[in-house]
Short mmCIF file of C-alpha atoms in Angstrom, two decimals:
data_model
loop_
_atom_site.label_atom_id
_atom_site.label_comp_id
_atom_site.label_asym_id
_atom_site.label_seq_id
_atom_site.Cartn_x
_atom_site.Cartn_y
_atom_site.Cartn_z
CA MET Q 1 85.93 75.87 118.80
CA VAL Q 2 89.61 74.08 118.36
CA ARG Q 3 91.75 77.16 119.92
CA PRO Q 4 96.07 76.81 119.92
CA PHE Q 5 97.01 73.87 122.08
CA ASP Q 6 99.55 75.94 123.34
CA GLY Q 7 97.19 77.87 124.87
CA GLY Q 8 99.75 81.63 123.92
CA ALA Q 9 101.40 82.93 120.81
CA LEU Q 10 101.93 81.77 117.63
CA TRP Q 11 105.40 82.90 116.58
CA ASP Q 12 108.79 81.34 116.84
CA ASP Q 13 110.64 83.58 119.33
CA GLU Q 14 114.09 82.25 116.88
CA LEU Q 15 112.92 82.20 113.62
CA ASP Q 16 111.36 85.67 113.65
CA ALA Q 17 114.98 87.04 115.27
CA ASP Q 18 115.61 88.01 111.57
CA ILE Q 19 112.94 88.00 109.42
CA CYS Q 20 110.82 91.42 107.98
CA PRO Q 21 109.27 93.55 110.43
CA THR Q 22 105.64 92.93 107.71
CA CYS Q 23 106.00 89.37 108.02
CA GLY Q 24 106.36 89.19 111.96
CA LYS Q 25 104.49 90.86 114.28
CA ALA Q 26 101.90 93.02 114.13
CA ARG Q 27 103.16 96.72 113.84
CA ARG Q 28 100.81 99.34 115.99
CA PRO Q 29 99.75 102.55 115.41
CA ARG Q 30 101.40 105.17 117.12
CA LYS Q 31 99.25 106.87 120.03
CA GLY Q 32 100.87 109.41 121.06
CA ALA Q 33 101.80 112.81 121.01
CA GLY Q 34 103.10 113.57 117.95
CA ARG Q 35 103.19 115.54 113.92
CA LEU Q 36 100.50 114.65 111.50
CA LEU Q 37 101.68 115.29 107.94
CA LEU Q 38 99.69 115.08 105.11
CA TRP Q 39 99.92 115.59 100.95
CA PRO Q 40 96.44 115.99 99.57
CA PRO Q 41 96.76 115.02 96.01
CA LEU Q 42 94.63 118.62 95.53
CA GLY Q 43 94.17 122.33 96.37
CA HIS Q 44 91.28 122.45 97.21
CA SER Q 45 90.86 119.35 99.20
CA THR Q 46 93.89 121.13 100.97
CA GLU Q 47 91.34 123.70 101.61
CA LYS Q 48 88.71 121.24 103.21
CA ILE Q 49 91.40 119.89 105.26
CA ARG Q 50 92.26 123.46 106.80
CA SER Q 51 88.85 125.01 107.39
CA LEU Q 52 88.40 121.75 108.22
CA LEU Q 53 91.38 121.57 111.15
CA GLY Q 54 90.96 125.36 112.05
CA LYS Q 55 87.30 124.96 112.78
CA LYS Q 56 87.73 122.31 115.30
CA GLY Q 57 90.86 124.08 116.64
CA TYR Q 58 94.02 123.30 115.22
CA PRO Q 59 96.60 125.74 114.21
CA VAL Q 60 97.82 124.41 110.64
CA GLU Q 61 101.48 124.98 108.93
CA ALA Q 62 102.26 125.11 105.82
CA ILE Q 63 105.14 123.05 103.99
CA GLU Q 64 106.39 122.10 101.18
CA ASP Q 65 104.44 125.81 99.53
CA GLY Q 66 101.57 124.84 101.09
CA ARG Q 67 101.60 120.89 99.01
CA CYS Q 68 101.88 119.35 103.00
CA ILE Q 69 99.96 120.07 105.81
CA GLY Q 70 101.49 119.54 108.89
CA LEU Q 71 100.11 119.39 113.28
CA ASP Q 72 101.31 118.91 116.66
CA VAL Q 73 99.25 116.74 117.73
CA GLU Q 74 98.33 115.81 121.54
CA ALA Q 75 98.96 112.64 123.57
CA GLY Q 76 95.38 110.55 122.52
CA GLU Q 77 94.55 112.84 119.62
CA ILE Q 78 94.84 111.21 116.87
CA ASP Q 79 91.71 108.76 116.90
CA ARG Q 80 90.40 112.13 117.02
CA LEU Q 81 91.49 113.49 113.89
CA CYS Q 82 91.48 110.25 112.13
CA ILE Q 83 87.73 110.17 112.46
CA TYR Q 84 87.46 114.17 110.97
CA LEU Q 85 89.39 113.75 108.62
CA ASN Q 86 87.99 110.38 107.71
CA GLY Q 87 84.29 112.82 107.88
CA ALA Q 88 85.70 115.85 105.58
CA LEU Q 89 87.32 113.91 102.88
CA THR Q 90 85.35 111.76 100.17
CA GLY Q 91 86.93 108.21 99.84
CA LEU Q 92 88.99 108.81 96.62
CA GLU Q 93 89.54 112.04 98.62
CA THR Q 94 91.64 110.08 101.42
CA VAL Q 95 93.12 107.16 98.55
CA ASP Q 96 95.26 109.93 96.96
CA THR Q 97 95.75 111.65 100.53
CA ASN Q 98 98.84 110.50 102.09
CA ALA Q 99 99.68 110.91 105.67
CA LEU Q 100 102.65 110.76 108.63
CA PHE Q 101 102.59 110.65 111.44
CA LEU Q 102 105.84 111.21 113.68
CA GLU Q 103 105.65 110.09 117.32
CA SER Q 104 108.15 112.36 119.54
CA ARG Q 105 109.36 114.15 116.60
CA THR Q 106 108.87 117.47 114.17
CA VAL Q 107 110.52 116.60 111.06
CA PRO Q 108 110.99 113.54 108.93
CA ASP Q 109 114.12 111.52 107.78
CA PHE Q 110 114.70 109.29 105.01
CA GLY Q 111 113.94 106.51 107.49
CA ASP Q 112 110.18 107.45 108.05
CA ILE Q 113 109.73 106.90 104.46
CA ALA Q 114 108.16 103.26 104.44
CA ASP Q 115 105.40 104.34 107.07
CA VAL Q 116 103.84 107.23 104.27
CA ARG Q 117 100.90 105.41 103.74
CA PRO Q 118 97.51 107.23 101.80
CA LEU Q 119 95.13 108.19 103.75
CA ASN Q 120 92.96 105.48 104.17
CA ARG Q 121 95.31 103.05 105.59
CA PHE Q 122 96.37 105.46 107.29
CA ILE Q 123 93.17 106.09 108.95
CA ALA Q 124 92.21 102.28 109.02
CA PHE Q 125 95.39 100.99 110.74
CA ASN Q 126 94.84 103.80 112.89
CA ALA Q 127 92.38 101.19 114.55
CA SER Q 128 93.39 97.97 114.31
CA ASP Q 129 95.36 97.89 117.77
CA TRP Q 130 92.67 95.28 118.22
CA LEU Q 131 93.45 93.19 115.05
CA GLY Q 132 97.20 93.60 116.08
CA ASP Q 133 96.53 92.34 119.77
CA LEU Q 134 94.02 89.15 118.57
CA ILE Q 135 97.86 88.25 115.89
CA ASP Q 136 99.99 88.70 118.40
CA SER Q 137 98.33 86.65 120.89
CA GLY Q 138 97.10 84.04 119.18
CA ARG Q 139 93.64 84.50 119.07
CA ILE Q 140 92.88 82.49 116.34
CA ASP Q 141 90.64 79.13 116.63
CA SER Q 142 89.79 76.41 113.85
CA LEU Q 143 85.88 75.23 112.96
CA PHE Q 144 86.94 72.03 110.40
CA GLN Q 145 84.78 71.08 107.25
CA PRO Q 146 84.87 68.08 105.74
CA ILE Q 147 85.50 67.45 102.48
CA PHE Q 148 84.60 63.25 100.90
CA ARG Q 149 84.45 61.22 98.26
CA ILE Q 150 81.89 61.35 96.31
CA PRO Q 151 80.66 56.97 95.38
CA GLU Q 152 79.14 56.55 92.21
CA SER Q 153 75.91 56.34 94.48
CA GLY Q 154 74.38 56.52 97.60
CA ALA Q 155 75.85 59.26 100.49
CA PRO Q 156 79.34 60.59 100.91
CA THR Q 157 80.69 58.81 104.14
CA GLU Q 158 84.24 58.73 103.41
CA VAL Q 159 85.84 61.38 104.79
CA PHE Q 160 89.06 63.05 102.10
CA ALA Q 161 90.11 65.83 104.14
CA HIS Q 162 88.97 68.72 106.86
CA GLU Q 163 89.26 72.15 105.59
CA CYS Q 164 90.95 74.15 108.13
CA LEU Q 165 88.43 77.82 108.34
CA ALA Q 166 90.00 80.72 110.47
CA ARG Q 167 87.94 82.35 112.89
CA GLY Q 168 89.15 85.16 115.85
CA ARG Q 169 88.49 86.34 119.31
CA ASP Q 170 88.52 89.49 120.63
CA ALA Q 171 89.91 90.78 123.58
CA GLU Q 172 87.29 88.96 125.61
CA ASN Q 173 86.91 86.12 124.11
CA ARG Q 174 83.96 87.27 121.38
CA PRO Q 175 83.93 85.80 118.43
CA VAL Q 176 84.90 88.11 115.44
CA ALA Q 177 83.52 87.26 111.39
CA PRO Q 178 86.29 86.28 109.97
CA GLY Q 179 84.83 88.12 107.23
CA PHE Q 180 85.37 92.13 109.20
CA MET Q 181 88.85 89.99 110.56
CA PHE Q 182 90.30 89.61 107.18
CA SER Q 183 89.35 93.24 105.29
CA THR Q 184 89.85 94.67 108.25
CA ALA Q 185 93.86 93.29 107.46
CA VAL Q 186 93.32 94.87 103.35
CA ASP Q 187 92.28 98.00 104.78
CA ALA Q 188 95.16 98.18 107.68
CA ASP Q 189 98.07 96.09 105.88
CA LEU Q 190 98.32 94.14 108.59
CA LEU Q 191 97.61 90.82 105.71
CA PHE Q 192 101.31 89.70 105.85
CA PRO Q 193 101.13 88.53 109.94
CA LEU Q 194 97.38 87.80 110.05
CA ASP Q 195 97.47 85.74 107.42
CA ARG Q 196 100.59 84.00 108.48
CA ALA Q 197 99.44 84.08 112.17
CA ALA Q 198 96.38 82.08 110.19
CA ARG Q 199 98.69 79.32 108.35
CA ALA Q 200 100.16 78.70 111.59
CA ALA Q 201 97.05 78.39 114.06
CA ALA Q 202 95.80 75.86 111.26
CA VAL Q 203 98.37 73.70 111.44
CA ARG Q 204 98.76 73.48 115.29
CA ASN Q 205 95.58 73.05 115.77
CA ALA Q 206 94.82 70.49 113.28
CA ALA Q 207 97.23 68.90 115.28
CA ALA Q 208 95.66 69.25 118.33
CA ALA Q 209 92.35 67.82 117.11
CA GLY Q 210 94.12 65.29 115.36
CA ILE Q 211 92.77 65.29 112.33
CA GLU Q 212 93.77 61.92 110.68
CA THR Q 213 92.71 63.09 106.92
CA ASN Q 214 93.46 65.55 104.81
CA ILE Q 215 93.95 69.03 105.84
CA PHE Q 216 93.68 71.81 103.22
CA ILE Q 217 94.89 75.39 105.03
CA ASN Q 218 93.51 78.42 102.83
CA PHE Q 219 95.89 81.59 102.22
CA THR Q 220 96.50 84.97 100.41
CA PRO Q 221 98.83 84.22 97.96
CA SER Q 222 99.25 88.84 98.70
CA SER Q 223 100.87 87.64 101.25
CA VAL Q 224 103.44 85.80 99.82
CA TYR Q 225 106.12 88.57 98.53
CA ASP Q 226 109.06 85.45 98.22
CA PRO Q 227 108.04 81.98 99.03
CA ALA Q 228 111.52 81.34 100.77
CA ASN Q 229 110.83 83.65 103.52
CA CYS Q 230 107.46 84.12 103.99
CA LEU Q 231 106.27 80.61 104.29
CA ARG Q 232 109.09 78.81 105.77
CA ASN Q 233 108.23 79.79 109.37
CA THR Q 234 104.35 77.86 108.02
CA VAL Q 235 107.37 75.48 107.62
CA THR Q 236 109.11 74.95 110.50
CA VAL Q 237 105.60 74.53 112.71
CA VAL Q 238 103.68 71.37 109.76
CA GLU Q 239 107.51 70.27 111.26
CA ASP Q 240 106.59 70.77 114.74
CA SER Q 241 103.24 69.28 115.03
CA GLY Q 242 104.46 66.47 113.58
CA LEU Q 243 102.47 65.40 111.44
CA PRO Q 244 103.61 64.56 107.52
CA ARG Q 245 103.74 66.91 105.50
CA ASP Q 246 101.96 65.35 102.31
CA ARG Q 247 98.85 65.97 104.09
CA PHE Q 248 98.73 69.10 104.63
CA VAL Q 249 97.14 70.73 101.17
CA PHE Q 250 97.71 74.55 100.66
CA GLU Q 251 94.98 76.05 99.01
CA VAL Q 252 94.91 79.89 97.38
CA VAL Q 253 91.88 81.82 97.93
CA GLU Q 254 89.93 84.15 95.56
CA SER Q 255 91.88 82.25 92.75
CA GLU Q 256 89.31 85.05 90.19
CA GLN Q 257 91.87 88.00 91.51
CA VAL Q 258 95.08 86.07 90.85
CA ARG Q 259 96.74 89.19 88.82
CA ASP Q 260 100.96 87.87 88.17
CA VAL Q 261 100.11 84.11 87.57
CA GLU Q 262 104.21 84.06 87.68
CA HIS Q 263 104.26 85.20 90.61
CA LEU Q 264 101.65 82.62 92.75
CA ALA Q 265 103.59 79.22 90.78
CA GLY Q 266 106.28 80.14 92.19
CA ILE Q 267 103.99 79.96 95.59
CA LEU Q 268 103.03 76.68 94.76
CA ALA Q 269 106.46 75.67 93.39
CA PHE Q 270 107.99 76.09 97.12
CA TYR Q 271 105.30 73.93 98.92
CA ARG Q 272 105.47 70.82 96.99
CA ARG Q 273 109.75 71.57 97.15
CA ASN Q 274 108.32 71.66 100.64
CA GLY Q 275 106.63 67.45 100.42
CA PHE Q 276 103.02 69.40 100.55
CA ARG Q 277 100.14 69.74 97.70
CA VAL Q 278 97.81 72.37 96.34
CA ALA Q 279 94.75 73.66 95.51
CA LEU Q 280 92.79 76.18 93.41
CA ASP Q 281 89.63 77.09 95.13
CA ASP Q 282 86.36 78.89 92.95
CA VAL Q 283 87.82 77.57 89.44
CA GLY Q 284 84.99 79.18 86.76
CA ALA Q 285 84.41 81.61 88.41
CA GLY Q 286 84.99 84.28 84.93
CA TYR Q 287 88.07 82.99 82.43
CA ALA Q 288 91.40 83.78 84.57
CA SER Q 289 91.73 80.31 87.37
CA LEU Q 290 90.85 78.11 84.19
CA ASN Q 291 93.84 79.50 82.40
CA MET Q 292 95.72 79.03 84.60
CA LEU Q 293 95.48 75.51 85.19
CA PRO Q 294 97.77 74.34 82.44
CA THR Q 295 100.82 76.86 83.56
CA LEU Q 296 99.93 75.61 87.85
CA LYS Q 297 98.74 72.25 87.33
CA PRO Q 298 98.18 72.18 91.05
CA ASP Q 299 97.00 68.77 92.89
CA PHE Q 300 93.35 69.76 93.17
CA VAL Q 301 90.25 72.53 92.41
CA LYS Q 302 87.13 73.66 93.73
CA ILE Q 303 84.58 74.52 91.56
CA ASP Q 304 82.97 77.54 91.83
CA ARG Q 305 80.31 77.24 94.29
CA GLU Q 306 78.21 79.65 91.62
CA LEU Q 307 78.45 76.69 89.08
CA VAL Q 308 77.36 74.62 91.92
CA SER Q 309 74.36 75.76 93.12
CA GLY Q 310 70.99 75.20 91.55
CA ILE Q 311 73.04 72.50 89.30
CA ASP Q 312 70.04 70.67 88.88
CA HIS Q 313 67.94 73.37 87.81
CA ASP Q 314 70.31 75.45 85.84
CA PRO Q 315 71.01 73.48 81.97
CA ALA Q 316 74.21 75.76 81.16
CA LYS Q 317 75.75 74.45 84.73
CA PRO Q 318 76.38 70.63 83.86
CA VAL Q 319 77.66 71.26 81.91
CA ILE Q 320 80.21 74.01 82.13
CA VAL Q 321 80.69 71.56 85.03
CA ARG Q 322 81.00 68.84 83.07
CA GLY Q 323 83.63 70.95 81.42
CA LEU Q 324 86.30 71.83 83.42
CA CYS Q 325 86.24 68.24 85.21
CA ASP Q 326 86.24 67.14 82.21
CA ILE Q 327 89.86 69.29 81.51
CA ALA Q 328 90.75 68.42 85.15
CA ARG Q 329 91.08 64.94 84.44
CA GLU Q 330 92.96 65.33 82.08
CA LEU Q 331 95.69 67.56 83.26
CA GLY Q 332 95.12 64.67 86.63
CA ILE Q 333 93.72 67.28 89.12
CA GLY Q 334 91.64 66.31 91.37
CA VAL Q 335 87.42 68.33 91.33
CA ILE Q 336 86.40 69.37 94.64
CA ALA Q 337 82.36 70.07 94.31
CA GLU Q 338 82.16 73.07 97.21
CA GLY Q 339 79.29 74.67 98.97
CA ILE Q 340 76.59 71.30 98.62
CA GLU Q 341 73.30 72.24 99.07
CA THR Q 342 71.10 69.56 98.72
CA GLU Q 343 71.17 66.46 97.76
CA ALA Q 344 69.29 67.24 94.07
CA GLU Q 345 73.40 68.67 93.92
CA LEU Q 346 75.06 66.41 95.15
CA GLU Q 347 73.53 64.31 92.10
CA GLY Q 348 74.28 67.40 89.96
CA VAL Q 349 77.52 67.20 90.68
CA ARG Q 350 78.49 63.52 90.82
CA LEU Q 351 77.15 62.83 87.07
CA ALA Q 352 78.92 65.67 85.66
CA GLY Q 353 82.82 64.41 87.38
CA ALA Q 354 83.53 66.17 90.42
CA ASP Q 355 84.92 63.51 92.72
CA TYR Q 356 84.69 65.15 96.05
CA ALA Q 357 82.11 67.25 97.64
CA GLN Q 358 81.99 70.17 99.92
CA GLY Q 359 78.90 72.31 101.81
CA TYR Q 360 76.52 72.61 104.48
CA HIS Q 361 74.31 69.41 102.91
CA LEU Q 362 76.96 67.03 103.77
CA ALA Q 363 78.31 68.60 107.44
CA ARG Q 364 78.61 71.86 109.11
CA PRO Q 365 81.88 73.12 109.76
CA SER Q 366 82.80 71.68 113.59
CA ASP Q 367 85.21 72.30 116.35
CA ALA Q 368 85.74 68.52 116.14
CA PRO Q 369 86.67 66.46 113.18
CA TRP Q 370 84.36 64.43 111.50
CA ARG Q 371 83.39 61.07 113.41
CA GLY Q 372 79.76 59.91 110.93
#
């Protein structure tokens, strides 16, 4: 597995000096003594919290005519309190209860407003110190999975690109599953720094591995507020790598979940203005991603793997995939069929008109580029 070539953190100190805190290094939970304030949604939720904390020996103060609960917390106790609260309230109550922790102070001021968050995210953030350390220490490695051109006949042998797949390591260098890493980041409001660090790691790791093909790098649109600010570090890292910009393809993950097409269009336009290409994944999963094609006109689309799986058995799937390929061809978009598990599926997407193929049947992710 390729690790960051400099063996250190993924941050450019000069560039990070004036970026926003959300996009920069991961914020860490406060573990010292302080005061926890809670705003439950309903009276019975308030009583549940008061009863629980009273039984656990925590004096509770009613604030704002009882709409807010306040309690003093000793150093190191916040972890235990989070466990108690998470067990006492329903999932919906933790979503609708707001929380604020003030370290070494008892009275909030205007600047604390940004730190008020739903209790479920407060609990997740409090347990996320390992992830913040992973991000700031640059413990993000890359595996590379090749994408092949589909020939008119025979097995694909020409590698068109490699997709960079992020893998994390904990403090003991044990692997962290990417799904767990990113789901924790979403729950703990750390998706911005993780997604940014993963993009930087992918660029640097691809350069260190000596990849000579095109390079696909995943990103989450919801982690980008303003492309001009949130993505400039990525542009700088590419420049520092010495690789040509036009070899990089930035791939939108979870395309079918995009809600703000105009915002996504602005992100893709930023990438293109800076000499990169763009791709959408999971096209064909519902109507959303298909409807976005005329507006976004990406350079590549990846056919949703559910349409590829069993394409040789389901008579409807070849018709759908062929239609998607025809639409893409009319718009000048390259089509990648991912999730190829069998020779029959490869033949199915070939007959349907896909341009490229990716999947375990062809090559599994590896810590080195595919050499044949």
